[in-house]
């Protein structure tokens, strides 16, 4: 079963994959293909409405993948970002969020670096320099914000002690949920 999504300039075929899951979900792959993953007995009308309601998100995600400029065949994880546009987009967002949360948290930081790291979403040096993964471009903004708060919290606690997690929780009460969702994204 497929759903045909017609946008202003293209037609996107979306296979509907039924499984034992309890929620509706959409997946946009690196090559621009889109899958809808749905519960076994979900009525077609609800599935179609769900896809229509997420049309803007689907288009945006497909554009983000094309900004990455990656043509690898092995896509078990998120690809590195190779285009200037993709790197500039995620850098601009992260710099704004670092500035915003640093003010709220009452902390200072050094320089911000962006890299295509293979194992980390971010890091904070003892000098207060922050490093973020360009691949955060592919992650929902609320999860990027979690990474920002996590790294800024290291300016108060340079460890992962209870005191550190208390700092994170103070500025992001739902951090556990966000952290869990972030684990669904694989860097490589």
GROMACS .gro file of N, CA and C in nm, residues 146 149-170 175:
model
   72
  146UNK      N    1   1.895   1.996   2.341
  146UNK     CA    2   1.942   1.912   2.452
  146UNK      C    3   2.095   1.902   2.449
  149UNK      N    4   2.244   2.230   2.578
  149UNK     CA    5   2.233   2.243   2.724
  149UNK      C    6   2.328   2.146   2.793
  150UNK      N    7   2.338   2.024   2.741
  150UNK     CA    8   2.428   1.923   2.798
  150UNK      C    9   2.572   1.976   2.800
  151UNK      N   10   2.618   2.027   2.686
  151UNK     CA   11   2.756   2.075   2.680
  151UNK      C   12   2.777   2.200   2.766
  152UNK      N   13   2.680   2.289   2.768
  152UNK     CA   14   2.693   2.409   2.852
  152UNK      C   15   2.693   2.372   3.000
  153UNK      N   16   2.620   2.268   3.037
  153UNK     CA   17   2.618   2.224   3.177
  153UNK      C   18   2.757   2.181   3.224
  154UNK      N   19   2.840   2.137   3.131
  154UNK     CA   20   2.978   2.101   3.166
  154UNK      C   21   3.059   2.223   3.210
  155UNK      N   22   3.013   2.341   3.180
  155UNK     CA   23   3.081   2.462   3.228
  155UNK      C   24   3.064   2.477   3.379
  156UNK      N   25   2.963   2.409   3.434
  156UNK     CA   26   2.942   2.411   3.579
  156UNK      C   27   2.995   2.283   3.644
  157UNK      N   28   2.980   2.172   3.574
  157UNK     CA   29   3.024   2.041   3.624
  157UNK      C   30   3.093   1.965   3.510
  158UNK      N   31   3.225   1.948   3.519
  158UNK     CA   32   3.300   1.881   3.411
  158UNK      C   33   3.299   1.728   3.429
  159UNK      N   34   3.182   1.673   3.447
  159UNK     CA   35   3.168   1.529   3.467
  159UNK      C   36   3.022   1.494   3.437
  160UNK      N   37   2.985   1.370   3.465
  160UNK     CA   38   2.845   1.329   3.449
  160UNK      C   39   2.790   1.284   3.585
  161UNK      N   40   2.822   1.359   3.688
  161UNK     CA   41   2.775   1.330   3.823
  161UNK      C   42   2.628   1.369   3.838
  162UNK      N   43   2.572   1.337   3.954
  162UNK     CA   44   2.435   1.379   3.983
  162UNK      C   45   2.423   1.531   3.977
  163UNK      N   46   2.526   1.600   4.024
  163UNK     CA   47   2.525   1.747   4.021
  163UNK      C   48   2.515   1.797   3.877
  164UNK      N   49   2.586   1.731   3.785
  164UNK     CA   50   2.579   1.768   3.643
  164UNK      C   51   2.437   1.751   3.590
  165UNK      N   52   2.377   1.633   3.615
  165UNK     CA   53   2.243   1.606   3.563
  165UNK      C   54   2.139   1.698   3.626
  166UNK      N   55   2.164   1.741   3.749
  166UNK     CA   56   2.075   1.839   3.813
  166UNK      C   57   2.079   1.972   3.739
  167UNK      N   58   2.197   2.012   3.691
  167UNK     CA   59   2.210   2.136   3.613
  167UNK      C   60   2.131   2.121   3.483
  168UNK      N   61   2.150   2.010   3.414
  168UNK     CA   62   2.079   1.986   3.288
  168UNK      C   63   1.928   1.992   3.313
  169UNK      N   64   1.883   1.922   3.418
  169UNK     CA   65   1.740   1.915   3.446
  169UNK      C   66   1.681   2.051   3.483
  170UNK      N   67   1.760   2.134   3.549
  170UNK     CA   68   1.711   2.266   3.589
  170UNK      C   69   1.671   2.350   3.466
  175UNK      N   70   1.481   1.652   2.985
  175UNK     CA   71   1.604   1.608   2.920
  175UNK      C   72   1.612   1.456   2.904
   0.00000   0.00000   0.00000
